[in-house]
XYZ file of C-alpha atoms in Angstrom:
657
model
C -92.049 -8.907 13.964
C -94.828 -11.340 13.301
C -94.063 -11.337 9.473
C -90.385 -11.535 9.928
C -90.624 -14.429 12.284
C -93.363 -16.651 10.276
C -90.813 -15.816 7.257
C -87.566 -17.377 8.960
C -89.878 -20.379 10.039
C -90.941 -21.095 6.419
C -87.237 -20.446 5.400
C -86.153 -23.066 7.435
C -88.224 -25.779 5.750
C -88.050 -24.217 2.050
C -84.049 -23.062 1.879
C -82.852 -23.169 -1.773
C -86.156 -23.861 -3.128
C -87.535 -22.141 -6.246
C -85.182 -19.079 -5.623
C -85.117 -18.293 -9.470
C -81.204 -18.416 -9.429
C -79.597 -18.629 -12.862
C -76.060 -18.915 -14.088
C -73.997 -16.013 -14.736
C -73.830 -16.650 -18.398
C -77.415 -18.075 -19.081
C -79.338 -16.260 -21.504
C -83.138 -16.319 -21.469
C -85.794 -15.236 -24.310
C -86.385 -12.065 -22.486
C -82.752 -11.043 -22.467
C -82.387 -12.172 -26.202
C -85.585 -10.026 -27.213
C -83.917 -7.103 -25.637
C -80.480 -7.773 -27.438
C -82.530 -8.241 -30.746
C -83.931 -4.406 -29.822
C -80.415 -3.062 -29.457
C -79.709 -4.554 -32.753
C -82.608 -3.311 -34.666
C -81.941 0.210 -33.176
C -78.211 -0.034 -34.484
C -79.331 -1.088 -37.748
C -81.899 1.709 -38.077
C -79.456 4.336 -37.687
C -80.062 5.462 -41.281
C -83.324 4.862 -41.652
C -85.268 5.659 -38.336
C -86.102 9.211 -38.076
C -85.973 8.985 -33.911
C -82.573 7.448 -34.178
C -81.356 9.619 -36.882
C -82.484 12.568 -34.305
C -80.795 11.325 -31.347
C -77.512 10.626 -33.241
C -77.597 14.084 -34.666
C -77.927 15.617 -31.009
C -74.856 13.055 -30.395
C -73.165 14.348 -33.009
C -73.782 18.093 -32.003
C -72.393 17.100 -28.398
C -69.315 15.627 -29.910
C -68.621 18.806 -32.088
C -69.333 21.003 -29.365
C -66.928 19.339 -26.801
C -64.300 18.579 -29.691
C -64.273 22.356 -30.547
C -63.881 23.392 -26.840
C -61.399 20.399 -26.192
C -58.922 21.796 -29.269
C -59.286 25.359 -27.454
C -58.183 24.589 -24.029
C -57.063 20.957 -23.697
C -55.721 18.981 -26.896
C -53.466 19.898 -29.803
C -55.594 21.752 -32.701
C -53.700 19.993 -35.598
C -51.752 21.510 -37.222
C -51.178 23.347 -34.344
C -49.448 21.147 -31.983
C -50.835 22.757 -28.753
C -54.218 23.847 -27.706
C -55.548 27.530 -29.296
C -55.184 28.753 -25.714
C -52.491 27.302 -23.537
C -52.562 26.674 -20.109
C -51.334 30.019 -18.740
C -54.104 31.936 -20.840
C -56.790 29.312 -19.414
C -55.562 29.806 -15.856
C -55.562 33.645 -15.960
C -59.035 33.779 -17.427
C -60.407 31.254 -15.052
C -58.971 33.255 -12.133
C -60.414 36.530 -13.309
C -63.828 34.817 -13.677
C -63.585 33.363 -10.157
C -62.899 37.193 -8.998
C -65.497 38.503 -10.948
C -68.582 36.181 -10.112
C -67.347 35.962 -6.471
C -64.363 37.475 -4.624
C -60.459 37.412 -4.155
C -60.631 34.550 -2.114
C -62.379 32.208 -4.750
C -60.142 33.531 -7.513
C -57.054 32.341 -5.579
C -58.873 29.054 -5.080
C -59.344 28.815 -8.948
C -55.818 29.336 -9.505
C -54.541 27.131 -7.147
C -57.161 24.315 -8.537
C -55.976 24.781 -11.810
C -52.414 25.018 -11.359
C -52.189 21.540 -9.293
C -54.166 19.948 -12.211
C -51.210 20.749 -14.258
C -48.461 20.196 -11.555
C -49.892 16.582 -10.963
C -49.721 15.882 -14.659
C -53.645 15.514 -15.575
C -54.023 19.127 -17.287
C -55.649 17.732 -20.190
C -57.822 15.209 -18.540
C -59.184 17.967 -15.913
C -59.836 20.403 -18.792
C -61.934 17.651 -20.645
C -63.718 16.980 -17.501
C -64.544 20.653 -17.167
C -65.590 20.867 -20.680
C -68.282 17.818 -20.352
C -69.548 19.655 -17.292
C -69.855 22.828 -18.807
C -71.689 21.686 -21.883
C -74.041 19.725 -19.776
C -74.676 22.505 -17.428
C -75.042 24.912 -20.083
C -77.871 22.715 -21.240
C -79.183 21.823 -18.288
C -79.996 25.623 -17.489
C -81.307 26.300 -20.898
C -83.789 23.492 -20.708
C -84.439 23.390 -17.052
C -85.076 26.936 -16.177
C -87.849 27.344 -18.146
C -89.143 24.068 -17.325
C -88.790 25.338 -13.676
C -90.525 28.361 -14.080
C -93.353 26.504 -15.565
C -93.173 23.699 -12.587
C -93.026 26.743 -10.061
C -95.668 29.181 -11.535
C -98.360 26.082 -11.558
C -98.615 25.349 -15.347
C -101.839 23.596 -15.958
C -100.615 20.659 -18.303
C -98.049 18.132 -17.680
C -97.115 19.181 -14.239
C -98.020 15.876 -12.772
C -96.308 14.179 -15.673
C -93.149 16.114 -15.039
C -92.858 15.390 -11.178
C -93.438 11.583 -12.062
C -90.566 11.716 -14.476
C -88.256 13.704 -12.015
C -88.964 11.362 -9.584
C -87.949 8.529 -11.773
C -84.765 10.341 -12.977
C -83.496 10.864 -9.329
C -84.575 7.611 -8.218
C -82.725 5.655 -10.964
C -78.960 5.026 -9.914
C -76.503 7.150 -11.981
C -75.052 3.664 -13.583
C -78.398 2.653 -15.382
C -78.357 6.027 -17.338
C -75.530 4.585 -19.350
C -77.103 1.735 -21.212
C -80.063 3.197 -23.172
C -78.120 6.635 -23.739
C -75.320 4.610 -25.156
C -77.694 2.678 -27.715
C -79.490 5.756 -28.822
C -76.463 8.489 -28.685
C -73.225 6.611 -29.187
C -70.303 6.147 -27.042
C -67.624 8.938 -25.983
C -68.502 12.744 -25.737
C -72.180 12.192 -26.848
C -73.004 9.742 -24.147
C -71.061 11.603 -21.676
C -72.961 14.935 -22.193
C -76.183 13.234 -22.558
C -76.305 11.134 -19.597
C -74.795 13.990 -17.394
C -77.458 16.461 -18.646
C -80.208 13.670 -18.047
C -78.737 13.307 -14.350
C -78.173 17.152 -13.860
C -81.228 18.191 -15.022
C -83.883 17.278 -12.248
C -82.058 19.194 -9.454
C -82.394 22.709 -10.981
C -86.103 22.223 -12.300
C -87.092 20.870 -8.832
C -85.170 23.293 -6.551
C -85.674 26.449 -8.718
C -89.362 25.721 -9.413
C -89.577 25.280 -5.414
C -88.052 28.553 -4.989
C -90.282 30.350 -7.452
C -93.633 28.826 -6.145
C -92.448 29.722 -2.600
C -92.403 33.667 -3.033
C -94.647 35.160 -0.584
C -98.062 35.272 -1.275
C -98.685 38.570 0.057
C -95.996 39.990 -2.531
C -97.782 38.125 -5.262
C -101.048 39.724 -4.134
C -99.493 43.253 -4.054
C -98.302 42.824 -7.758
C -101.418 41.720 -8.782
C -103.158 44.855 -7.106
C -100.555 47.196 -9.198
C -101.776 45.722 -12.413
C -98.508 43.908 -13.299
C -98.966 41.342 -16.211
C -97.863 37.643 -15.398
C -94.572 38.211 -17.170
C -93.687 41.314 -15.442
C -94.384 39.614 -12.129
C -92.125 36.757 -13.278
C -89.392 38.775 -14.289
C -89.529 41.535 -11.809
C -90.602 39.887 -8.603
C -90.495 35.819 -8.800
C -87.200 35.409 -10.240
C -85.465 37.794 -8.317
C -86.868 36.960 -4.983
C -85.938 33.303 -6.111
C -82.745 34.157 -6.986
C -80.756 32.471 -4.124
C -82.717 29.168 -4.406
C -82.285 28.772 -8.141
C -78.494 29.400 -7.447
C -78.546 26.477 -5.044
C -80.392 24.793 -7.733
C -77.568 25.318 -10.218
C -74.908 24.409 -7.542
C -76.447 21.086 -7.387
C -76.757 20.733 -10.917
C -73.097 21.328 -11.272
C -72.328 18.647 -8.589
C -74.436 16.263 -10.169
C -73.198 16.837 -13.571
C -69.548 16.680 -12.200
C -70.306 13.468 -10.724
C -72.338 12.042 -13.851
C -69.289 13.030 -15.935
C -66.671 11.348 -13.854
C -68.694 8.013 -14.114
C -69.329 8.490 -17.969
C -65.417 7.384 -18.307
C -67.021 3.552 -18.284
C -68.869 4.668 -21.757
C -65.217 6.292 -23.198
C -66.165 9.658 -21.812
C -63.047 12.061 -21.784
C -61.944 13.141 -18.476
C -60.427 12.429 -15.081
C -62.697 9.516 -14.627
C -60.869 7.757 -17.198
C -57.571 7.357 -15.439
C -59.437 6.712 -12.071
C -61.268 3.616 -14.085
C -57.765 2.368 -15.636
C -56.360 2.198 -12.274
C -59.391 0.559 -10.407
C -59.440 -2.185 -13.193
C -55.510 -2.830 -12.164
C -56.279 -2.340 -8.541
C -53.824 0.365 -8.624
C -54.508 2.527 -5.520
C -51.868 5.166 -6.044
C -52.699 5.528 -9.817
C -56.408 6.008 -8.877
C -55.824 8.378 -6.045
C -54.305 11.372 -7.409
C -56.653 11.795 -10.331
C -59.425 11.079 -7.717
C -58.340 13.762 -5.380
C -58.191 16.278 -8.351
C -61.772 15.225 -9.185
C -62.662 16.083 -5.319
C -60.735 19.530 -5.758
C -62.483 20.230 -8.768
C -65.737 19.231 -7.070
C -64.829 21.826 -3.833
C -63.687 24.434 -6.271
C -66.886 24.691 -8.276
C -69.089 24.185 -5.074
C -67.409 27.194 -3.459
C -67.367 29.173 -6.325
C -71.165 28.992 -7.107
C -71.905 29.494 -3.259
C -70.028 32.494 -3.051
C -71.433 33.696 -6.506
C -75.003 33.442 -4.875
C -73.933 35.773 -2.063
C -71.928 38.352 -4.387
C -75.150 40.662 -4.903
C -76.035 40.530 -1.202
C -72.451 41.566 -0.378
C -72.340 44.292 -2.572
C -76.139 45.507 -1.564
C -74.505 45.965 1.898
C -71.651 47.765 0.966
C -68.983 45.254 1.795
C -66.786 45.834 -1.165
C -65.550 49.061 -2.903
C -67.066 49.370 -6.276
C -64.607 51.637 -7.648
C -61.579 49.428 -6.207
C -63.148 46.289 -7.720
C -63.482 47.842 -11.150
C -60.078 48.735 -11.261
C -59.082 45.270 -10.350
C -61.619 43.790 -13.067
C -60.037 45.953 -15.575
C -56.509 45.586 -14.793
C -56.990 41.660 -14.202
C -58.740 41.625 -17.725
C -55.433 43.295 -19.166
C -53.628 40.668 -17.635
C -55.794 37.707 -18.992
C -55.361 39.205 -22.618
C -51.711 39.138 -22.085
C -51.534 35.632 -20.643
C -53.735 34.312 -23.785
C -51.460 36.293 -26.187
C -48.356 34.514 -24.601
C -50.128 31.160 -24.341
C -50.668 31.354 -28.367
C -47.158 32.412 -28.690
C -44.783 30.739 -26.546
C -44.586 26.998 -26.088
C -43.687 27.140 -22.238
C -47.042 28.834 -21.809
C -49.104 26.671 -23.948
C -48.031 23.307 -22.956
C -47.962 22.674 -19.061
C -44.320 21.550 -18.130
C -44.020 18.057 -17.346
C -43.621 16.855 -13.727
C -43.233 13.849 -11.995
C -45.013 14.918 -8.499
C -48.133 13.157 -9.607
C -46.093 9.752 -10.252
C -44.120 10.447 -6.937
C -47.463 11.064 -5.016
C -48.921 7.643 -6.399
C -45.971 5.816 -5.317
C -46.161 7.298 -1.760
C -49.898 6.422 -1.605
C -49.135 2.902 -3.020
C -46.465 2.426 0.078
C -49.071 4.025 2.364
C -51.907 1.615 1.364
C -49.592 -1.066 1.399
C -48.509 -0.592 5.099
C -51.913 -0.012 6.278
C -53.309 -2.842 4.450
C -50.439 -5.259 5.793
C -50.777 -3.853 9.526
C -54.493 -3.812 9.700
C -55.209 -6.727 7.778
C -56.254 -8.740 10.614
C -58.630 -5.718 11.794
C -60.260 -5.205 8.489
C -60.571 -8.621 7.907
C -62.449 -9.318 11.004
C -64.767 -6.419 10.407
C -65.600 -8.029 7.199
C -66.225 -11.400 8.460
C -68.160 -10.075 11.522
C -70.576 -8.100 9.393
C -70.918 -10.672 7.023
C -71.628 -13.544 9.359
C -73.823 -11.496 11.818
C -75.748 -9.325 8.939
C -75.030 -10.074 5.389
C -75.120 -13.791 5.219
C -78.224 -14.405 7.043
C -79.885 -11.801 5.429
C -78.961 -12.893 2.148
C -80.028 -16.412 3.139
C -83.691 -15.168 3.838
C -84.191 -13.015 0.989
C -82.452 -14.920 -1.646
C -82.733 -18.475 -0.364
C -86.259 -18.322 0.368
C -88.677 -19.560 -2.511
C -89.341 -16.630 -4.660
C -92.812 -16.550 -3.643
C -92.320 -16.558 0.220
C -89.744 -13.444 0.106
C -92.458 -11.742 -2.383
C -95.154 -12.230 0.111
C -93.072 -11.456 3.084
C -91.977 -8.070 1.226
C -95.739 -7.180 0.510
C -96.656 -7.944 4.055
C -93.821 -5.576 5.229
C -94.805 -2.820 2.873
C -98.339 -2.936 4.156
C -97.208 -2.799 7.627
C -94.929 0.241 6.788
C -96.822 1.963 4.222
C -100.192 0.677 4.298
C -102.043 0.548 0.870
C -99.731 2.871 -0.642
C -96.955 0.958 -0.216
C -98.477 -2.278 -0.640
C -99.542 -1.084 -4.265
C -96.215 -0.133 -5.273
C -94.406 -2.982 -3.836
C -96.881 -5.627 -5.677
C -96.480 -3.696 -9.028
C -92.372 -3.386 -8.753
C -92.096 -7.071 -7.432
C -94.338 -8.219 -10.370
C -92.135 -6.644 -12.902
C -89.085 -7.863 -11.048
C -89.942 -11.376 -11.367
C -90.795 -10.980 -15.175
C -87.570 -9.615 -16.110
C -85.769 -13.002 -15.047
C -83.286 -11.582 -12.347
C -85.074 -12.168 -9.139
C -82.177 -13.817 -7.346
C -79.748 -11.162 -8.436
C -82.277 -8.442 -7.211
C -82.360 -10.258 -3.861
C -78.750 -10.181 -3.555
C -78.738 -6.565 -4.243
C -81.386 -5.963 -1.956
C -79.321 -7.827 0.603
C -76.242 -5.422 0.262
C -78.414 -2.312 0.182
C -80.367 -3.290 3.338
C -77.264 -4.036 5.260
C -75.406 -0.986 4.222
C -78.548 1.201 4.757
C -78.825 -0.262 8.415
C -75.202 0.767 8.789
C -75.871 4.256 7.619
C -78.994 4.748 9.787
C -76.884 3.734 12.734
C -74.279 6.161 11.876
C -76.984 8.633 11.006
C -78.596 8.514 14.724
C -75.562 8.301 16.820
C -73.911 11.565 14.745
C -77.225 13.246 13.806
C -78.448 13.122 17.597
C -74.754 14.262 18.431
C -74.952 17.149 16.054
C -78.413 18.336 17.075
C -77.536 18.343 20.796
C -74.054 20.025 20.462
C -73.327 23.189 18.813
C -69.717 22.569 19.070
C -70.116 19.114 17.383
C -72.295 20.563 14.528
C -69.698 23.216 13.599
C -66.930 20.891 13.378
C -68.920 17.707 11.556
C -71.083 19.970 9.190
C -68.280 21.250 6.903
C -67.076 17.490 6.996
C -70.358 16.442 5.919
C -70.831 19.090 3.033
C -67.303 18.147 1.669
C -68.231 14.405 1.685
C -71.449 15.218 -0.204
C -69.320 17.128 -3.226
C -67.116 13.847 -3.749
C -68.215 11.970 -6.678
C -69.071 8.468 -5.753
C -66.704 6.795 -8.249
C -63.789 8.403 -5.714
C -65.191 6.340 -2.726
C -64.072 3.203 -4.312
C -60.720 3.955 -4.151
C -59.522 3.742 -0.429
C -62.333 1.391 0.294
C -60.954 -1.104 -2.484
C -57.155 -0.968 -0.973
C -58.546 -1.777 2.748
C -60.841 -4.652 1.786
C -60.106 -5.897 -1.687
C -62.563 -6.474 -4.598
C -65.695 -8.096 -2.640
C -69.163 -7.653 -1.992
C -68.213 -5.832 1.316
C -66.194 -3.294 -0.735
C -69.268 -2.085 -2.093
C -71.088 -1.919 1.265
C -68.343 0.075 2.876
C -67.952 2.301 -0.104
C -71.916 2.710 0.138
C -71.951 3.671 3.744
C -69.227 6.283 3.370
C -71.390 7.834 0.343
C -74.733 7.920 1.720
C -73.762 8.597 5.335
C -73.428 12.237 5.114
C -76.714 13.060 3.742
C -78.547 10.879 6.134
C -76.701 12.312 9.109
C -77.555 16.041 8.160
C -80.909 15.084 7.738
C -81.266 13.286 11.010
C -79.655 16.124 12.826
C -81.657 18.843 10.993
C -84.940 17.004 11.756
C -83.959 16.647 15.509
C -82.649 20.355 15.551
C -86.182 21.157 14.492
C -88.256 19.904 17.558
C -89.588 22.484 19.328
C -87.515 23.999 22.405
C -90.969 24.338 24.399
C -91.615 20.708 23.969
C -88.229 19.702 25.215
C -88.565 22.405 28.204
C -91.767 20.661 28.998
C -90.210 16.997 28.804
C -87.249 18.167 31.128
C -89.893 19.602 33.543
C -91.462 16.279 34.182
C -87.961 14.742 34.972
C -86.590 13.435 31.803
C -83.247 11.958 31.432
C -81.183 12.765 28.496
C -81.616 9.372 27.246
C -85.500 9.351 27.821
C -85.477 13.042 26.242
C -83.987 11.470 22.640
C -85.662 8.486 22.489
C -89.012 9.308 23.683
C -89.310 13.004 22.605
C -87.032 13.904 19.916
C -86.802 10.978 17.856
C -90.465 10.266 17.589
C -91.232 14.240 16.890
C -88.196 13.671 14.067
C -90.012 10.745 12.642
C -90.865 12.126 9.061
C -86.909 13.334 9.085
C -86.110 9.766 10.118
C -88.004 8.291 7.344
C -86.548 10.963 4.763
C -83.190 10.087 5.970
C -83.481 6.415 5.406
C -85.435 6.930 1.866
C -82.152 9.089 0.825
C -79.781 6.526 2.548
C -81.494 3.688 0.466
C -81.328 5.492 -2.722
C -77.637 6.779 -2.276
C -76.988 3.105 -1.324
C -78.526 1.282 -4.120
C -76.738 3.824 -6.568
C -73.301 3.060 -5.192
C -73.694 -0.731 -4.421
C -74.453 -0.847 -8.406
C -71.131 1.053 -9.078
C -69.773 -1.671 -6.805
C -70.179 -4.128 -9.474
C -66.764 -2.779 -10.848
C -65.019 -3.763 -7.652
C -66.750 -7.599 -7.241
C -69.887 -6.645 -5.656
C -71.900 -9.165 -7.870
C -75.265 -9.402 -8.379
C -77.333 -6.677 -10.648
C -74.185 -4.351 -10.757
C -71.900 -7.210 -12.263
C -74.551 -8.048 -14.663
C -74.919 -4.109 -15.506
C -71.206 -3.948 -15.981
C -71.102 -7.448 -18.152
C -73.802 -6.309 -20.196
C -71.621 -3.266 -21.043
C -68.362 -5.284 -21.557
C -69.913 -7.945 -23.991
C -72.077 -7.186 -26.925
C -73.831 -10.587 -26.452
C -74.675 -9.807 -22.963
C -76.277 -6.814 -23.663
C -79.797 -7.884 -23.302
C -79.277 -9.059 -19.750
C -77.464 -5.929 -18.826
C -80.550 -4.018 -19.706
C -82.956 -6.193 -17.864
C -80.125 -5.574 -14.699
C -80.570 -2.025 -15.355
C -84.324 -2.019 -15.370
C -84.458 -4.234 -12.099
C -82.413 -1.780 -10.114
C -84.774 0.924 -11.379
C -87.502 -0.991 -10.217
C -85.732 -1.682 -6.868
C -85.280 2.029 -6.298
C -88.785 2.967 -7.362
C -89.998 0.121 -4.674
C -87.746 1.548 -1.987
C -88.878 5.242 -2.844
C -92.397 4.620 -2.914
C -92.471 2.688 0.359
C -90.572 5.037 2.255
C -92.826 7.946 1.189
C -95.934 5.913 1.769
C -94.431 5.290 5.423
C -94.020 8.906 5.644
C -97.641 9.590 5.304
C -98.666 6.921 7.748
C -101.077 8.074 10.613
C -98.889 11.340 11.352
C -100.334 11.983 14.771
C -99.117 8.885 16.691
C -95.806 10.453 17.285
C -97.389 13.484 18.505
C -99.863 11.405 20.834
C -97.064 9.533 22.248
C -95.151 12.554 23.125
C -98.138 14.147 24.865
C -98.563 11.241 26.677
C -95.145 10.962 27.859
C -95.354 14.626 28.985
C -98.535 13.872 30.891
C -97.199 11.015 32.860
C -94.793 10.755 35.742
C -91.750 10.108 34.184
C -89.106 8.541 36.715
C -86.440 10.796 37.818
C -82.636 9.365 37.051
C -81.501 7.838 39.890
C -84.755 6.763 41.315
C -85.326 3.053 41.842
C -87.846 2.887 38.871
C -85.827 4.416 36.652
C -83.326 1.656 36.084
C -80.357 4.408 35.923
C -78.921 4.172 39.301
């Protein structure tokens, strides 16, 4: 509070001085050097071995996705339709759903694929699945060996690998696109490579964690039996970590789908393209239908991988009749072969019948949102104005309109208070580099939106997280909703928010809150639920009221979970605020988008992307440092509370009469 008060006093006398604000289209020597670097890379495609190698990888990705697309989604000339038509693809996908999971998943897969076609987006949906499939396949082939090395404690490079994974998971999704387009080209190559880069860390981290946490007793038993390291890995560690590895695969698939959708901005094929076209026209209905199909695809893939991870356990418990299952699989395979043959011979089975259902739904959504916006325009405007007046504008004035050195010193002081020396060092390095990148003012505007959105996220997280932790019924209702919210790609969140609030910075903030709230709420709920029941019982025996129990016992003891929720909320918000540059958020997000849109602005876009990465690293490191600062304070505070005479509710001292 002392730092903040001193900052406000200084700002009152120095408002608007040395803010390092720059005109939107102004270039700097640094931006020019970055653009020159881009030009040099493009000019050396035929001579530079590194660039030749990356473009060769990009060409392989193009060839692989093109071949798969001609198989299932686009005409394979001179054949006027794909090699396998919609009926064969639907039948094969349904059979695979039953083979890896169960009949319920097979029905879900069949219904999902049929919906893609009925709504008129069969080809786009198949293209998105192709990009996701290729990226996930590469992520598994590359990630599993690295996960084994990571989980078994390899001696060389593990620290470097951890730092690289931290950087990849801290970096907002939009920032991946710039350097990848430069070295791999646009289209399918960029879509696959950026999707791979974003989807790789989850499987390495989660699968490695599962391998590393196999019971030490079991490992000792295998050692005493004389097993080699290879036998121990193949016969003990991997089988016992199977469930965790499948969770990592699930997260990799979700990450890949999310990034493959966003890759539409660099001409990546799939459902992201119609969403992006509609967003640029402010066509809510046109964006809604493909956006909901992306959600449906995410739910289908999530449920399929989750059910597949439980398949072996169910079979081991005798949950299925093996003989009946083999008969159904055999009969289903015959049906698949017949469907594939028909799809190659009959036009009606090769090309999905045309339908105007998607157009009618889009028109209905436009009408509905038109009514909502006209009816609630005053309310949404009041909410936007209130948040802007009370939070956004004052914080922006403080961060962006103070002299840059005043803001920098204040942020360093806050980093030290929150994270001590570790937080101070990380903040000093990141802020110095942000100044050198010549986008300080835009960075502070972005940080303003991030902080306001994170504050709103944490308010929701505390309210609903505490409610879920204290009520089993609320948890049962809300947790599936939050799980579904986490499967929705971030791009999709812009659609309804854009309709309600029009293209403004507030639109990006609201979309960020909706996107980041599920993970923060779940982390807070899980942290509070983990507080020892005996501690709660002891607090109740001293006469604690419900509010005292929450604020003086549960929240202090769940401090690390709260810090983690804040950390993840900040990073999710930062990622979404950048995507909000597409809908009027301005600041660094706009600079990145401008760099993609105009070749002469590439240097500024690259500098903006690097600045966003530095903001993410700064936020992540300070939050991590905060989680490690004196951990015994919360315990001491709680023990003091339990030893003290806490006023009973209704007594004159309690103030709760």
